[in-house]
XYZ file of C-alpha atoms in Angstrom:
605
model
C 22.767 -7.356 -35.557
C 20.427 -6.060 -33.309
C 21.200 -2.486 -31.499
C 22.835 -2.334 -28.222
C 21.113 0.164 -25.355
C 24.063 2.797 -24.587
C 24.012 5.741 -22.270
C 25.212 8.823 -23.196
C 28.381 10.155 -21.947
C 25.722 12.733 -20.345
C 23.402 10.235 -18.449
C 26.685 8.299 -17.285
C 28.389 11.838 -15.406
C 24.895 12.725 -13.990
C 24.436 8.966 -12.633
C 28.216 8.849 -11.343
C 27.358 12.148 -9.242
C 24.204 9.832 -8.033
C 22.216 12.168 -10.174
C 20.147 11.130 -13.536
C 17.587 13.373 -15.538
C 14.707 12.274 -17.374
C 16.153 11.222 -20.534
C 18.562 8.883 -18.559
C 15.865 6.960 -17.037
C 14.274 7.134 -20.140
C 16.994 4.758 -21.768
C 17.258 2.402 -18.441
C 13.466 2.140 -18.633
C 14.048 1.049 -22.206
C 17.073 -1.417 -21.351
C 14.766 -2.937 -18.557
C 11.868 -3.718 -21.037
C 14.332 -5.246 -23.414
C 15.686 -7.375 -20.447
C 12.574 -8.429 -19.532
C 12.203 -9.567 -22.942
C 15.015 -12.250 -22.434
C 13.636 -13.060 -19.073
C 10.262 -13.806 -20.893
C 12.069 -15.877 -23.682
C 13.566 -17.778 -21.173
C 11.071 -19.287 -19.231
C 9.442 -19.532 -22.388
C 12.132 -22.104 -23.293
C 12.403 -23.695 -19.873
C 8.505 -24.341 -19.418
C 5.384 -24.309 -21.667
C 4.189 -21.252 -21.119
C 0.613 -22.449 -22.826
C -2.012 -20.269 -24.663
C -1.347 -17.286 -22.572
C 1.993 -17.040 -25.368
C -0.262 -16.872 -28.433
C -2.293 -14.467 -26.518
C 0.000 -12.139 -25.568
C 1.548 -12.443 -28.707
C -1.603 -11.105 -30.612
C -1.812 -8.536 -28.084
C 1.417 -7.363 -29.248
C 0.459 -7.360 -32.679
C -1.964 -5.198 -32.169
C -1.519 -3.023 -29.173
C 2.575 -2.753 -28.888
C 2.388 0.204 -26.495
C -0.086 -2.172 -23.771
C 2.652 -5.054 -24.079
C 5.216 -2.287 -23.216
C 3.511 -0.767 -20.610
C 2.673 -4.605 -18.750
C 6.147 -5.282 -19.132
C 7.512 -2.456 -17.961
C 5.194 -2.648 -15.045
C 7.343 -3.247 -11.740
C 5.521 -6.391 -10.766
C 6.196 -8.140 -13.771
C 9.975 -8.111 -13.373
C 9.593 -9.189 -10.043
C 7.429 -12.407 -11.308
C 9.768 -13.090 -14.261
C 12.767 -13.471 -11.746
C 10.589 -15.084 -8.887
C 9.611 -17.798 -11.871
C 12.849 -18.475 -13.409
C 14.539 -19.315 -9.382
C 11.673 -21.245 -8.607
C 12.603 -23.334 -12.125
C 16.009 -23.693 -11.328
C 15.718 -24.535 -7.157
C 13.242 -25.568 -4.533
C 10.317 -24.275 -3.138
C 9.998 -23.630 0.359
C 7.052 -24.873 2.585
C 4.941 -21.844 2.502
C 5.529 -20.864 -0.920
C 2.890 -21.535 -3.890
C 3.255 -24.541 -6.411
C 5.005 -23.766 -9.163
C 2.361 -24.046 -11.274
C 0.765 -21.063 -10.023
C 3.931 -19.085 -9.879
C 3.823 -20.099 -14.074
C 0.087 -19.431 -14.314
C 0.816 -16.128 -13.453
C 2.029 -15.663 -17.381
C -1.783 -16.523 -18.531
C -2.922 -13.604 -15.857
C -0.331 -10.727 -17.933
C -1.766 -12.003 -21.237
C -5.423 -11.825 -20.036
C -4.538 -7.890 -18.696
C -2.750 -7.160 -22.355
C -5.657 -9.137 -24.384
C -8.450 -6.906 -22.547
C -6.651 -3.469 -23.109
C -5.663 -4.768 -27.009
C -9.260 -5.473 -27.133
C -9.193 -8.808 -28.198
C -12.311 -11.617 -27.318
C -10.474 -14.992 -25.941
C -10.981 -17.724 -22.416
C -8.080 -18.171 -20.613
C -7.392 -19.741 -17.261
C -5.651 -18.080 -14.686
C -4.989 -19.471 -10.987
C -6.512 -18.612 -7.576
C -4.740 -16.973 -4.834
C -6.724 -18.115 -1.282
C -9.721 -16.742 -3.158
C -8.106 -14.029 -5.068
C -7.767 -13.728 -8.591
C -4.924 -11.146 -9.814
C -5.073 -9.423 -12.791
C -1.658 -7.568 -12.899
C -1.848 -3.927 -12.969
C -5.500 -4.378 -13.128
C -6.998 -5.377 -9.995
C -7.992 -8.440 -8.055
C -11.333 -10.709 -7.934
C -12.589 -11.972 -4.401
C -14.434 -15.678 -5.726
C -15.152 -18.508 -2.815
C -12.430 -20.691 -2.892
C -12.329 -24.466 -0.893
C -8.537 -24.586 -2.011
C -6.103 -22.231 -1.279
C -4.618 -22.870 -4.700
C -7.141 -23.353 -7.392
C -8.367 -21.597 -10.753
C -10.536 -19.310 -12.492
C -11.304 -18.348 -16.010
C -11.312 -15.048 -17.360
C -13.892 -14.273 -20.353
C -13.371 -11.407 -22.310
C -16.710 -10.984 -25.212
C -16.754 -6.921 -26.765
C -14.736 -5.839 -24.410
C -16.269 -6.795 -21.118
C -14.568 -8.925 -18.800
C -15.499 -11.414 -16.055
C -13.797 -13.677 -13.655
C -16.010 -17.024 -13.155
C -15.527 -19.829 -10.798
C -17.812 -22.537 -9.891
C -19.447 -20.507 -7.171
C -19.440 -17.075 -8.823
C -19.082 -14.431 -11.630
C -17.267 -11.189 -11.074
C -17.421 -8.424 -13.502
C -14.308 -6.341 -13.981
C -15.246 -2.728 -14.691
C -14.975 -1.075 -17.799
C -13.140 1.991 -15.664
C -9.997 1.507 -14.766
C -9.379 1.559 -11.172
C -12.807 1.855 -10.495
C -14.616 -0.711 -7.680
C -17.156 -3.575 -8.573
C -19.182 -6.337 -6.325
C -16.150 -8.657 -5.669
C -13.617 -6.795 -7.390
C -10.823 -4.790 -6.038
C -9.181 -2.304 -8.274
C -5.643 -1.402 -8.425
C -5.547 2.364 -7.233
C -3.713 4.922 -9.256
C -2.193 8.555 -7.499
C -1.558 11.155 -9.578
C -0.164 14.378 -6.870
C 1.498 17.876 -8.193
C 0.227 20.146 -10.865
C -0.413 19.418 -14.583
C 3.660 19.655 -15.552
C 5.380 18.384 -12.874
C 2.654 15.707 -12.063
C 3.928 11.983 -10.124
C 1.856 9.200 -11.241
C 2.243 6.058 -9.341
C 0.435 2.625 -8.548
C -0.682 2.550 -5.422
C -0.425 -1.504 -5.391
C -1.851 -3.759 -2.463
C -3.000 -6.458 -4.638
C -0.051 -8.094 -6.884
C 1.599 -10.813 -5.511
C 5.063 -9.846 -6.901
C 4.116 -5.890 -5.176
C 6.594 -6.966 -1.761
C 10.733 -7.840 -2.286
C 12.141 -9.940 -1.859
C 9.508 -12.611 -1.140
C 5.924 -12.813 -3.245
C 2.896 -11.772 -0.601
C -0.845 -12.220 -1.191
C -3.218 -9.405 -1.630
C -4.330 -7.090 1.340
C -6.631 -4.048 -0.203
C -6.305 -1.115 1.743
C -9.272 0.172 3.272
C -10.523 3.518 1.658
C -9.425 5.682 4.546
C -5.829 3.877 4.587
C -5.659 4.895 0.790
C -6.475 8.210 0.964
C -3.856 8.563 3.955
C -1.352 7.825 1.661
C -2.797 10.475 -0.863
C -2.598 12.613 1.378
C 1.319 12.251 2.298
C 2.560 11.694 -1.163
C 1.067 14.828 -2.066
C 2.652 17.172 0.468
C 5.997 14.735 0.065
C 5.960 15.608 -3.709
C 5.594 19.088 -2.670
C 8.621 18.617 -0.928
C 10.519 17.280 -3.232
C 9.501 19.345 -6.071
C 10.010 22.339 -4.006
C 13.172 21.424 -2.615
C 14.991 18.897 -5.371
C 13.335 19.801 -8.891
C 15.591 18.088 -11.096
C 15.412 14.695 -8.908
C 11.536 15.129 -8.593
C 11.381 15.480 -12.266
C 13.331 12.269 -12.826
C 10.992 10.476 -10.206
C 8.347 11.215 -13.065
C 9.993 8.868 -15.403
C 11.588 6.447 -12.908
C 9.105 5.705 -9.755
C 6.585 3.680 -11.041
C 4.643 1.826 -8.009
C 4.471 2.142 -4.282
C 3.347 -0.426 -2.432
C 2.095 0.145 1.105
C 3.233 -1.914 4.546
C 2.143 -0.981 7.849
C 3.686 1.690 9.910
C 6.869 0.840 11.830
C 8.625 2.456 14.739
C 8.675 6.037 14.665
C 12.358 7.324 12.810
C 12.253 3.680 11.819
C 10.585 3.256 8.601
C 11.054 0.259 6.312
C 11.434 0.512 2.193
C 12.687 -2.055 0.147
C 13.104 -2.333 -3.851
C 14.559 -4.676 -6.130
C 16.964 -4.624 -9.037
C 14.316 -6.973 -10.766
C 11.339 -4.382 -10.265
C 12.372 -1.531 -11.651
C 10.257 1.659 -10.596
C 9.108 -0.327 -7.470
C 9.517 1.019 -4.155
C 7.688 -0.802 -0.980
C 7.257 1.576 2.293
C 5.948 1.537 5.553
C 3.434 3.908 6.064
C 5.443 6.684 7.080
C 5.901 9.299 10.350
C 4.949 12.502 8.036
C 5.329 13.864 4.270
C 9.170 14.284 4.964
C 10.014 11.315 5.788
C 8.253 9.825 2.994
C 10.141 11.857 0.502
C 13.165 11.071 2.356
C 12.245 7.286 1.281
C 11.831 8.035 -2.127
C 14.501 9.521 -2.515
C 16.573 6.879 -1.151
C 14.692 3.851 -2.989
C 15.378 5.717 -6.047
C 18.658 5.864 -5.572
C 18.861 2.247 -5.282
C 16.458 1.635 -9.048
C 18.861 3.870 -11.106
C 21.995 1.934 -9.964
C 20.364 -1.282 -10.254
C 19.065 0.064 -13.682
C 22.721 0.849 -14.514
C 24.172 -2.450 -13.372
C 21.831 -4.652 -15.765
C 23.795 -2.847 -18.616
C 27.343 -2.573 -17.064
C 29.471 -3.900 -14.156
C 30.553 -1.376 -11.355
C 32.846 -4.397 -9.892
C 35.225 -6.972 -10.930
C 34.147 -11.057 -10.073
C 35.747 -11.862 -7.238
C 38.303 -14.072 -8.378
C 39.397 -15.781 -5.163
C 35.829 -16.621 -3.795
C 36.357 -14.949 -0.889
C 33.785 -12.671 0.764
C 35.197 -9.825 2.094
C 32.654 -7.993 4.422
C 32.469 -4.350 5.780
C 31.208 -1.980 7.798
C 27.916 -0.260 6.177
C 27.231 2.655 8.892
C 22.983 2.159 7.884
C 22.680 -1.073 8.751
C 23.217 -3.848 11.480
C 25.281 -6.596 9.681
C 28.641 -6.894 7.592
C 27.894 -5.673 4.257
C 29.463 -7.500 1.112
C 30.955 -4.940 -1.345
C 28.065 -4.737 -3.810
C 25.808 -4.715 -0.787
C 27.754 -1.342 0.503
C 28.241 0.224 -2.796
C 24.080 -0.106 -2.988
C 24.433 1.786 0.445
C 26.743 4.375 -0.898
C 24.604 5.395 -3.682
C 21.200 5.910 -1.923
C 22.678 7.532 0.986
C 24.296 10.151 -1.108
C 20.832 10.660 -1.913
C 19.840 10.868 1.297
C 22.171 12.890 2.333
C 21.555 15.502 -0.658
C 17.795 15.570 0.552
C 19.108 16.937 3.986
C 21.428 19.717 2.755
C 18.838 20.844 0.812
C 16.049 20.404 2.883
C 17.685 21.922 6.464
C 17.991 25.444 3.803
C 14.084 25.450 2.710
C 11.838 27.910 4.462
C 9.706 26.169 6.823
C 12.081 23.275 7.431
C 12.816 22.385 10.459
C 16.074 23.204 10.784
C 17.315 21.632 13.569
C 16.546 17.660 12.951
C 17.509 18.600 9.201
C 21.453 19.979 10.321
C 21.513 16.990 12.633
C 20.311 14.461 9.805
C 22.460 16.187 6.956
C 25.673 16.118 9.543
C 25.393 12.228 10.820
C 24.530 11.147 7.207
C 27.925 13.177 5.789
C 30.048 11.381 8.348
C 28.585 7.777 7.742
C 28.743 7.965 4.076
C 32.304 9.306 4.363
C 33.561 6.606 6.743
C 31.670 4.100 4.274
C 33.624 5.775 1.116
C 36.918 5.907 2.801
C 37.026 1.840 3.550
C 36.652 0.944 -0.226
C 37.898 3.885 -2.676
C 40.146 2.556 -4.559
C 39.340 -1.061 -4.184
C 40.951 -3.257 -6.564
C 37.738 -4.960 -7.609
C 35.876 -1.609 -9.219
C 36.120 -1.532 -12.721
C 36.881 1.938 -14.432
C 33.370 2.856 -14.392
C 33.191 2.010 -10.624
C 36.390 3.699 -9.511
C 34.837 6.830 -11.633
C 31.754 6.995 -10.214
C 33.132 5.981 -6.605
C 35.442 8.870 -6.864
C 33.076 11.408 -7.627
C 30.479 10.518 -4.632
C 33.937 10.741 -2.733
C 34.378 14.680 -3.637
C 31.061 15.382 -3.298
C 30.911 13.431 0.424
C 34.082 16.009 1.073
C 32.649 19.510 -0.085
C 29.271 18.477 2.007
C 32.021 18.196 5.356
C 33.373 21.417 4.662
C 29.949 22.871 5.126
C 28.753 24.496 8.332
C 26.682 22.937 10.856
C 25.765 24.383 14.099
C 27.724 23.205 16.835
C 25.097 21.516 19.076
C 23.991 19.232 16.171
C 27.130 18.705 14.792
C 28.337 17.297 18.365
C 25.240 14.927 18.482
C 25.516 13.689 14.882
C 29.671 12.774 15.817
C 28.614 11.258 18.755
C 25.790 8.978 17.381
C 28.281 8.209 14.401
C 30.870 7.405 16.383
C 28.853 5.149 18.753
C 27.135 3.092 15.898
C 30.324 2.354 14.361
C 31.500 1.184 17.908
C 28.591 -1.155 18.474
C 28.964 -2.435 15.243
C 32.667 -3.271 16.119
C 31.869 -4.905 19.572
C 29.177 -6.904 17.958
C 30.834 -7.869 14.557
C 34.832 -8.006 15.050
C 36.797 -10.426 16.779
C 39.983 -10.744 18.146
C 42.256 -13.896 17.680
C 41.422 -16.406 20.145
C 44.536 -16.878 21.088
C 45.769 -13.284 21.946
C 42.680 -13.088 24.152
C 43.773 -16.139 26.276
C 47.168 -14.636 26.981
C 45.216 -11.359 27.869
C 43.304 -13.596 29.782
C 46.360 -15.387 31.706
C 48.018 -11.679 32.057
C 45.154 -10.096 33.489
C 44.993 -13.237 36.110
C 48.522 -12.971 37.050
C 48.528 -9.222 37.341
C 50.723 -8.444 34.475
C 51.325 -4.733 33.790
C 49.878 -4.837 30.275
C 47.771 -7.057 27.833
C 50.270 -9.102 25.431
C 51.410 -7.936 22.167
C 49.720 -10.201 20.337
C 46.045 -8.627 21.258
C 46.647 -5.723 18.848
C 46.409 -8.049 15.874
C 43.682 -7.196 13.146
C 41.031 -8.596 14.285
C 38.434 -10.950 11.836
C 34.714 -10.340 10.836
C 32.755 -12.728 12.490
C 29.107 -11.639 11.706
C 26.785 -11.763 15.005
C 23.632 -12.822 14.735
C 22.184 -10.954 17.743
C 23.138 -7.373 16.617
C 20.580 -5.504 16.190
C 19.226 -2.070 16.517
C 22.704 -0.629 16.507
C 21.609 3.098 16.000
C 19.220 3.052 18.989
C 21.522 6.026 20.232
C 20.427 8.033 16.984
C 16.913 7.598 17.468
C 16.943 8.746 20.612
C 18.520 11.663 20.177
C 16.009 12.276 17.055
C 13.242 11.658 19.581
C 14.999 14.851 21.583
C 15.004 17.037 19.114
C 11.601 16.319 17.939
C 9.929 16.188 21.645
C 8.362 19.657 22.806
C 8.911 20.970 26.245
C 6.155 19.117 27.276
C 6.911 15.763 26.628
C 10.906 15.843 26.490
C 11.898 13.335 29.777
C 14.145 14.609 32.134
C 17.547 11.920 33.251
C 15.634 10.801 35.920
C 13.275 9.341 33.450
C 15.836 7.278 31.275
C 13.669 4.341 31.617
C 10.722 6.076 29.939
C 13.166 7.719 27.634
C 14.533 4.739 26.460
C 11.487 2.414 26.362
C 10.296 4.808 23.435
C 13.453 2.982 21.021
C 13.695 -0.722 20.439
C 16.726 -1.576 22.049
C 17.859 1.081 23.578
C 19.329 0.898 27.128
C 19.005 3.207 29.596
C 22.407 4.277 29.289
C 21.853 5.014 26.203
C 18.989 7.473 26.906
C 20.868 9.164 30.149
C 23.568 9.993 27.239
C 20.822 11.080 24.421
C 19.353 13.461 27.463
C 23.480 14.946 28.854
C 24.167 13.103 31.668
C 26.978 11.343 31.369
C 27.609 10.459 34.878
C 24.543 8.757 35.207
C 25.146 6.536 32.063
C 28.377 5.521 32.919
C 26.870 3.623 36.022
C 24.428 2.191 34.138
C 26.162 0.819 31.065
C 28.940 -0.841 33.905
C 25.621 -2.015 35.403
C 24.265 -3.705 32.279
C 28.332 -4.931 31.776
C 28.477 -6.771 35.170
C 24.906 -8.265 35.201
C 24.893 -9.224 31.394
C 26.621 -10.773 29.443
C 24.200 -10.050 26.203
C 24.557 -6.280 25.887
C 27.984 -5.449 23.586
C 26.325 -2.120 22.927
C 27.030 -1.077 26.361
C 30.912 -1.508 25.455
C 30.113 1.813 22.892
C 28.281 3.595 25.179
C 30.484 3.125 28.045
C 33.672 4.649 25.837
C 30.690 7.752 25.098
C 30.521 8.462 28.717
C 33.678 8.625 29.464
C 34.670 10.539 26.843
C 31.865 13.479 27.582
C 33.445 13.128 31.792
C 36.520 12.948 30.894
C 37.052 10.387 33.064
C 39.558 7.147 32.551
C 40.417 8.660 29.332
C 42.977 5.248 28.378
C 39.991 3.430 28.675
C 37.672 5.739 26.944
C 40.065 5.794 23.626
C 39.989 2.076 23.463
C 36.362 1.904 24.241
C 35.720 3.991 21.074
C 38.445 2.778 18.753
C 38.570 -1.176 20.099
C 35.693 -2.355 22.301
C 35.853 -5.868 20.561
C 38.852 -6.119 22.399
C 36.838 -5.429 25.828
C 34.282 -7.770 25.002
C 36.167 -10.598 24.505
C 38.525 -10.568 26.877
C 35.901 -9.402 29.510
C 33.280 -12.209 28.678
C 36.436 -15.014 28.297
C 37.660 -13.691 32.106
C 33.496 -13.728 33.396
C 33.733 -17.732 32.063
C 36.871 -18.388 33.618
C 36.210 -16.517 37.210
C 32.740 -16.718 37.275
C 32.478 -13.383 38.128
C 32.955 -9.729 35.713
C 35.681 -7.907 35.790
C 35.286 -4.263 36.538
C 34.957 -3.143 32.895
C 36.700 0.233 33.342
C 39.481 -0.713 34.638
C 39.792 -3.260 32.506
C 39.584 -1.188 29.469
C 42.277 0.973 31.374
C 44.411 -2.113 31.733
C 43.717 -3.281 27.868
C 44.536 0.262 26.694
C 48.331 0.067 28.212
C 49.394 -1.364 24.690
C 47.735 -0.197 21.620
C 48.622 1.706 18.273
C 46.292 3.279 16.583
C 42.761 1.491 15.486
C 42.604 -0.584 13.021
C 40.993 -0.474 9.651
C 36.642 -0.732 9.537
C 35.907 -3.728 7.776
């Protein structure tokens, strides 16, 4: 019988406290190239896979360790999972033919059959004039097609790419540059034993998640930006995190480059099927960068782990349950928040650690360390214990749980701690305005008792109400990156309330309420979230913000509490009485009037 892959009762405790050292991602490295084994056998049986199989094969034969390596590469898992969907479903319009997607194969073995240094011809397909070599580099030939191919010759070790229209040599150097031929780059940052490195890939289809891309080299300055910040982020994280930096050695294997976002708004993605891969936005500085690698780390040991054993039950009643993920806009299934869970335990590691290194800056670091506790608390506290998580989950749930509560116990300075409660708070009421939704019913006897001037909303409003996902919620923690711009902004360029506009036209949609609240005046953004309520109709955010400034005035305080705990409630009834009136109602007092008749809020779901 052929050996099972096992972790050690070590490497499972130091991955259930969302830990992991080198030898642990070690044996999920080794797992993942035996899975992608499988994967390989499969399409092999589902497809003819043609003379890039006997190829390959021989490569095997003689270079084992090159096989390994291509396999292992990130890339390749993605393309072995992108090929085996595209066999068993449909292709959409502005995806590749399949037979392209398959020619890929004949690519790999032409990559393994140059290192193995073995002579052969092989045909490999055309990408819109580029030819990939994975974990290589890319040709540039002339192409009339978008989809066409090319052959790759291979004679005493040198290697072209020929077309009808031309001949490109690939260098004997890896990662070196040629006429027509784009190399992959390779980083290597730190010193000689605690060195990271990492493909630096903008050439491999299968480099973006979850949808294939085409090539887009980076120009030489762009790549030597990104040099530049992984070095000082590895410093960071070295520095500051030793044990998870030297993991990241083993386990981070390829970053692929996107262009820069929103500042405070970066975007990172990886996928359970390319282990080591991690695609990022070209990032605000060197900390935020090692913030993301830290947190798409995260994410490729647990998916590591769950190709070898479950963390949840099947759902056995096909029903979806959804919940409230406090880093993201949408409903979150329960694998999708458990994913959450475990990188933002990593995240929020980074920031206890980081906000006690010299030179940090202290401030933004207690803020981010004290809004990241409460979220991943909240997020812990919906699902611990869920029926669902197998022994392994419950395990590994509980002991992110105790960690989550000694990090709350810890000191934060008050001003920060206020803002990061305030921002939490306020996301998780946005998301409830947007996402939750009382029965329709109850809110057309609120409706009826509100018209004939009852004292209090019916009974039957304080039902549970039902996850309805919205579509149009987005940007629910615009609150939080103002505030981040505030503590970031020097005296020189910090706006004062009167410039809210400004303030807020920094942040994708943020209002300007929002922004008089981020800057302390309350007043003011109390008058302009009932502004944005009673003009329209498309702003449930307000709802959150509204309870905010109340709260900080201490004004209506009935209406603040349900404002913060149940603003679904407002928003539905509010928007059903504007439809039935044709004209708003005035939303504070009828949050006052909705309050009259309310327990205590309801679960987060």
């Amino acid at each position: 019988m052929l050996p099972y892959h096992r972790l050690t009762p070590g490497s499972l405790t130091g991955l259930a406290c969302g830990e992991g050292d080198p030898d642990t991602l070690t044996l999920l490295l080794a797992a993942e190239r035996s899975r992608r084994l499988l994967l390989l056998r499969m399409l092999d049986d589902a497809t003819e896979l043609g003379p890039g199989w006997d190829l390959l094969s021989e490569a095997q034969r003689r270079a084992p360790a090159v096989v390994d390596e291509l396999l292992t590469h990130p890339q390749t898992g993605m393309w072995l999972a992108t090929a085996l969907r595209r066999l068993r479903g449909t292709a959409a319009r502005d995806e590749p033919p399949l037979w392209v997607v398959l020619g890929h194969f004949s690519a790999l073995a032409a990559v393994a059959g140059l290192r193995a240094e073995i002579d052969f011809t092989i045909q490999v397909p055309v990408r819109h004039g580029r030819v990939v070599l994975p974990a290589l580099g890319c040709a540039v030939v002339p192409a009339a097609e978008p989809w066409t191919t090319a052959t790759v010759r291979v004679e005493a070790g040198n290697a072209v790419v020929e077309t009808a229209g031309a001949t490109v040599a690939v260098p004997p150097t890896p990662g070196s540059a040629g006429p027509g031929w784009h190399p992959l780059r390779r980083l290597t940052v730190g010193p000689a034993r605690q060195r990271l490195e990492v493909a630096l890939d903008d050439v491999d289809p299968y480099r973006t998640y979850p949808q294939p891309t085409e090539p887009r080299p980076l120009s030489e300055e762009a790549a030597g930006r990104w040099r530049q910040v992984l070095e000082r982020a590895w410093d960071v994280l070295r520095q500051e995190q030793p044990g998870t930096a030297e993991a990241m050695r083993r386990g981070v294997l390829s970053l692929t480059p996107t262009p820069a976002r929103e500042r405070f708004r970066p975007r990172s993605v990886t996928s359970g099927d390319a282990f080591g891969g991690i695609e990022a936005s070209d990032p605000d500085d060197a900390v935020q960068l090692a913030v993301t690698l830290v947190h798409e780390f995260q994410h490729t040991k647990l998916g590591g782990l769950l190709h070898l054993t479950p963390l949840l039950a099947d759902d056995s009643d096909g029903r979806t349950e959804l919940w409230y993920a406090p880093w993201r806009d949408d409903p979150r299934p329960l694998e999708g928040l458990l994913q959450g869970i475990y990188a933002f335990v990593g995240i929020t590691r980074f920031w206890r650690t980081h906000r006690r290194s010299t030179g940090a800056h202290t401030t933004m670091a207690d803020f981010e360390f004290a809004l990241w506790r409460t979220h991943l608390s909240r997020a812990i506290e919906q699902v611990h214990r869920h029926p669902r998580l197998t022994p392994l989950g419950g395990v590994l749930l509980d002991t992110l749980r105790d960690h989550c509560a000694r990090w709350l116990e810890e000191p934060v300075p008050g001003e920060q701690l206020a803002l990061a409660r305030l921002c939490a708070d306020d996301h998780v009421a946005r998301w409830r305005a947007h996402h939750l939704r009382p029965p329709a019913q109850a809110v057309d006897e609120a409706v009826h008792a509100w018209l004939a001037g009852a004292s209090a909303p019916p009974a039957s409003l304080a039902a549970e109400p039902g996850v309805v996902p919205d579509p149009a919620a987005r940007w629910l923690d615009s609150l939080a990156m103002l505030v981040r711009h505030g503590i970031a902004a020097t005296d020189d360029d910090r706006p004062a309330p009167e410039e809210a506009e400004k303030a807020a036209a920094r942040v994708t949609g943020a209002l300007a309420g929002d922004a008089l609240l981020a800057l302390g005046d309350p007043a003011a953004a109390h008058h302009a979230y009932v502004t944005d309520l009673t003009t329209d109709r498309a702003r449930p955010g307000a709802w959150s913000g509204l309870g905010q400034a109340l709260t900080a005035t201490a004004e209506a305080p009935e209406a603040a509490r349900l404002l913060r705990h149940r603003p679904e409630q407002a928003r539905a009834v509010h928007e059903s009485l504007w439809h039935t009136t044709g004209a708003p109602p005035d939303p504070v007092r009828l949050a006052t009037w909705l309050a009259g008749r309310q327990g205590p809020p309801g679960a987060i779901r």
